[in-house]
Tab-separated table of C-alpha atoms and ligand atoms in Angstrom:
chain	number	residue	atom	x	y	z
A	220	MET	CA	0.000	0.000	0.000
A	221	SER	CA	1.370	3.369	-0.948
A	222	GLN	CA	1.293	5.791	1.959
A	223	ASN	CA	0.976	9.553	2.274
A	224	ASN	CA	3.377	11.524	4.456
A	225	LYS	CA	1.422	10.846	7.615
A	226	GLY	CA	1.588	7.120	6.890
A	227	ILE	CA	-2.039	6.572	7.801
A	228	TYR	CA	-3.871	6.737	4.502
A	229	SER	CA	-2.826	5.560	1.055
A	230	ASP	CA	-2.215	8.071	-1.730
A	231	GLU	CA	-5.359	6.758	-3.427
A	232	VAL	CA	-7.473	7.567	-0.345
A	233	MET	CA	-6.012	11.070	-0.117
A	234	GLU	CA	-6.599	11.715	-3.831
A	235	HIS	CA	-10.252	10.686	-3.641
A	236	PHE	CA	-10.754	12.692	-0.445
A	237	GLN	CA	-9.160	15.851	-1.819
A	238	ASP	CA	-10.901	15.634	-5.178
A	239	PRO	CA	-13.973	13.417	-4.790
A	240	HIS	CA	-15.391	11.995	-8.026
A	241	ASN	CA	-19.095	12.429	-8.833
A	242	TYR	CA	-19.849	14.563	-5.802
A	243	GLY	CA	-23.183	16.351	-5.620
A	244	LYS	CA	-26.929	15.956	-5.662
A	245	MET	CA	-28.845	14.392	-8.554
A	246	GLU	CA	-32.297	15.920	-8.898
A	247	ASP	CA	-33.727	13.367	-11.359
A	248	ALA	CA	-32.291	10.208	-9.816
A	249	ASP	CA	-34.013	6.883	-10.497
A	250	GLY	CA	-32.869	5.556	-7.137
A	251	VAL	CA	-31.706	7.262	-3.941
A	252	GLY	CA	-30.016	5.599	-1.006
A	253	LYS	CA	-29.604	7.354	2.339
A	254	VAL	CA	-27.706	5.610	5.072
A	255	GLY	CA	-26.016	6.452	8.330
A	256	ASN	CA	-23.241	5.050	10.414
A	257	ILE	CA	-24.446	4.155	13.896
A	258	ARG	CA	-20.959	4.484	15.372
A	259	CYS	CA	-20.448	8.121	14.431
A	260	GLY	CA	-23.739	9.465	13.062
A	261	ASP	CA	-22.203	10.238	9.666
A	262	VAL	CA	-24.620	10.243	6.767
A	263	MET	CA	-24.457	9.635	3.039
A	264	TRP	CA	-26.735	9.853	0.016
A	265	LEU	CA	-26.064	7.965	-3.179
A	266	TYR	CA	-28.029	8.704	-6.352
A	267	ILE	CA	-28.249	6.523	-9.456
A	268	LYS	CA	-29.557	7.190	-12.944
A	269	VAL	CA	-30.483	3.935	-14.666
A	270	GLU	CA	-31.143	3.127	-18.326
A	271	ASP	CA	-31.815	-0.402	-19.556
A	272	ASP	CA	-30.830	-1.661	-16.110
A	273	THR	CA	-27.407	-0.073	-16.469
A	274	ILE	CA	-26.152	2.617	-14.104
A	275	LYS	CA	-25.538	5.501	-16.470
A	276	ASP	CA	-24.763	8.095	-13.845
A	277	VAL	CA	-24.091	8.151	-10.129
A	278	LYS	CA	-23.481	10.878	-7.574
A	279	PHE	CA	-23.029	11.066	-3.838
A	280	GLU	CA	-23.185	13.511	-0.957
A	281	ALA	CA	-21.672	12.764	2.417
A	282	TYR	CA	-21.271	14.314	5.806
A	283	GLY	CA	-18.602	11.973	6.892
A	284	CYS	CA	-14.984	11.290	7.611
A	285	LEU	CA	-12.130	11.180	5.143
A	286	ALA	CA	-12.497	7.404	4.680
A	287	ALA	CA	-16.245	7.665	4.061
A	288	ILE	CA	-15.735	10.314	1.383
A	289	ALA	CA	-12.928	8.381	-0.315
A	290	THR	CA	-14.902	5.120	-0.361
A	291	SER	CA	-18.006	6.880	-1.713
A	292	SER	CA	-15.950	8.523	-4.421
A	293	VAL	CA	-14.351	5.263	-5.518
A	294	ILE	CA	-17.634	3.368	-5.441
A	295	THR	CA	-19.135	5.845	-7.910
A	296	ASP	CA	-16.248	5.096	-10.288
A	297	LEU	CA	-16.696	1.360	-9.827
A	298	VAL	CA	-20.449	1.183	-10.500
A	299	LYS	CA	-20.801	3.599	-13.402
A	300	GLY	CA	-21.555	1.510	-16.511
A	301	LYS	CA	-22.408	-1.624	-14.535
A	302	THR	CA	-25.826	-3.244	-14.523
A	303	VAL	CA	-27.696	-2.939	-11.240
A	304	LYS	CA	-27.174	-6.672	-10.754
A	305	GLU	CA	-23.411	-6.365	-11.220
A	306	ALA	CA	-23.305	-3.334	-8.927
A	307	MET	CA	-24.942	-5.329	-6.147
A	308	LYS	CA	-22.021	-7.765	-6.183
A	309	LEU	CA	-19.625	-5.038	-5.116
A	310	ASP	CA	-18.452	-5.546	-1.563
A	311	LYS	CA	-16.433	-3.498	0.885
A	312	GLU	CA	-13.286	-5.582	0.311
A	313	GLU	CA	-13.228	-4.592	-3.359
A	314	VAL	CA	-13.801	-0.949	-2.471
A	315	VAL	CA	-11.030	-0.970	0.142
A	316	ASP	CA	-8.663	-2.759	-2.293
A	317	GLN	CA	-9.275	-0.081	-4.907
A	318	LEU	CA	-8.163	2.485	-2.371
A	319	GLY	CA	-4.952	0.651	-1.600
A	320	GLY	CA	-6.312	-0.300	1.813
A	321	LEU	CA	-7.686	1.559	4.835
A	322	PRO	CA	-6.506	1.629	8.441
A	323	ARG	CA	-8.314	-1.172	10.256
A	324	ILE	CA	-10.294	1.178	12.499
A	325	LYS	CA	-11.649	2.958	9.412
A	326	VAL	CA	-12.801	-0.110	7.488
A	327	HIS	CA	-16.309	0.232	8.977
A	328	CYS	CA	-16.570	3.578	7.158
A	329	SER	CA	-16.419	1.764	3.816
A	330	VAL	CA	-19.620	-0.104	4.714
A	331	LEU	CA	-21.506	3.173	4.489
A	332	ALA	CA	-20.830	3.539	0.767
A	333	VAL	CA	-21.727	-0.091	0.021
A	334	ASP	CA	-24.947	0.238	2.021
A	335	ALA	CA	-25.843	3.510	0.269
A	336	LEU	CA	-25.444	1.756	-3.076
A	337	SER	CA	-27.660	-1.145	-2.071
A	338	GLU	CA	-30.303	1.295	-0.780
A	339	ALA	CA	-30.234	3.227	-4.065
A	340	VAL	CA	-30.695	-0.014	-6.021
A	341	TYR	CA	-33.478	-1.066	-3.635
A	342	ASP	CA	-35.223	2.277	-4.193
A	343	TYR	CA	-34.879	1.937	-7.974
A	344	LEU	CA	-36.296	-1.607	-8.015
A	345	LYS	CA	-39.130	-0.693	-5.652
A	346	LYS	CA	-40.161	2.364	-7.678
A	347	ASN	CA	-40.226	0.254	-10.826
A	348	ASP	CA	-42.211	-2.585	-9.273
A	349	ARG	CA	-39.368	-4.982	-9.815
A	350	GLU	CA	-38.591	-8.140	-7.935
A	351	ILE	CA	-36.369	-7.674	-4.903
A	352	SER	CA	-34.178	-10.545	-3.753
A	353	ASP	CA	-34.410	-11.820	-0.186
A	354	GLU	CA	-30.817	-10.744	0.381
A	355	LEU	CA	-31.488	-7.167	-0.746
A	356	GLU	CA	-34.680	-7.069	1.340
A	357	LYS	CA	-32.677	-8.137	4.403
A	358	ARG	CA	-30.014	-5.504	3.757
A	359	HIS	CA	-32.720	-2.879	3.405
A	360	GLU	CA	-34.322	-3.923	6.714
A	361	LYS	CA	-30.941	-3.717	8.461
A	362	ASN	CA	-30.304	-0.250	6.999
A	363	GLU	CA	-33.763	0.960	8.011
A	364	LYS	CA	-33.257	-0.314	11.562
A	365	GLU	CA	-29.923	1.471	11.795
A	366	LYS	CA	-31.464	4.693	10.523
A	367	GLU	CA	-34.123	4.510	13.253
A	368	GLN	CA	-31.436	3.959	15.906
A	369	ILE	CA	-29.408	6.883	14.593
A	370	GLU	CA	-32.462	9.143	14.566
A	371	GLU	CA	-33.043	8.245	18.226
A	372	GLN	CA	-29.400	8.733	19.139
A	373	TYR	CA	-28.591	11.888	17.199
A	374	GLU	CA	-31.061	14.743	17.336
A	375	ASP	CA	-31.803	16.477	14.016
A	376	TRP	CA	-30.189	13.624	12.061
A	377	SER	CA	-33.062	13.208	9.616
B	901	LIG	FE1	-18.069	8.108	10.429
B	901	LIG	FE2	-15.998	7.164	9.146
B	901	LIG	S1	-16.029	7.926	11.175
B	901	LIG	S2	-18.038	7.123	8.506
């Protein structure tokens, strides 16, 4: 893993953090995922634009730490041009690998981006009356439960 001067984060992480790819809101998104991290209360939105089941465009917004912003940025690069089915196969290990690794205590931050993606896909499938797999349904339930806990724990979160 290549390291920056501080030796904590890889150069790839620092590059994505300093110049995040696909940052911003998407007004006409076909699917929106909003998730939070129960440990810190950080929050992220991921927006997808889908045509013929392919993710044509993707954007994100995040109020989060350096690792959360870098993982969100890299995930937008990884899913653009993939089908929604392919995008759902993306896991946090692949995201972390793309970033040249993350300090162990920051790996949980990468889950936020993966969860935001699965919520955006869930939203897209739901809005289009499409079949939702049991696995995706379970992930959605877990994310919803976490959101409720965060709303209880952090005032003004929603
Ligand atoms: Fe909150 Fe990283 S510390 S997502």
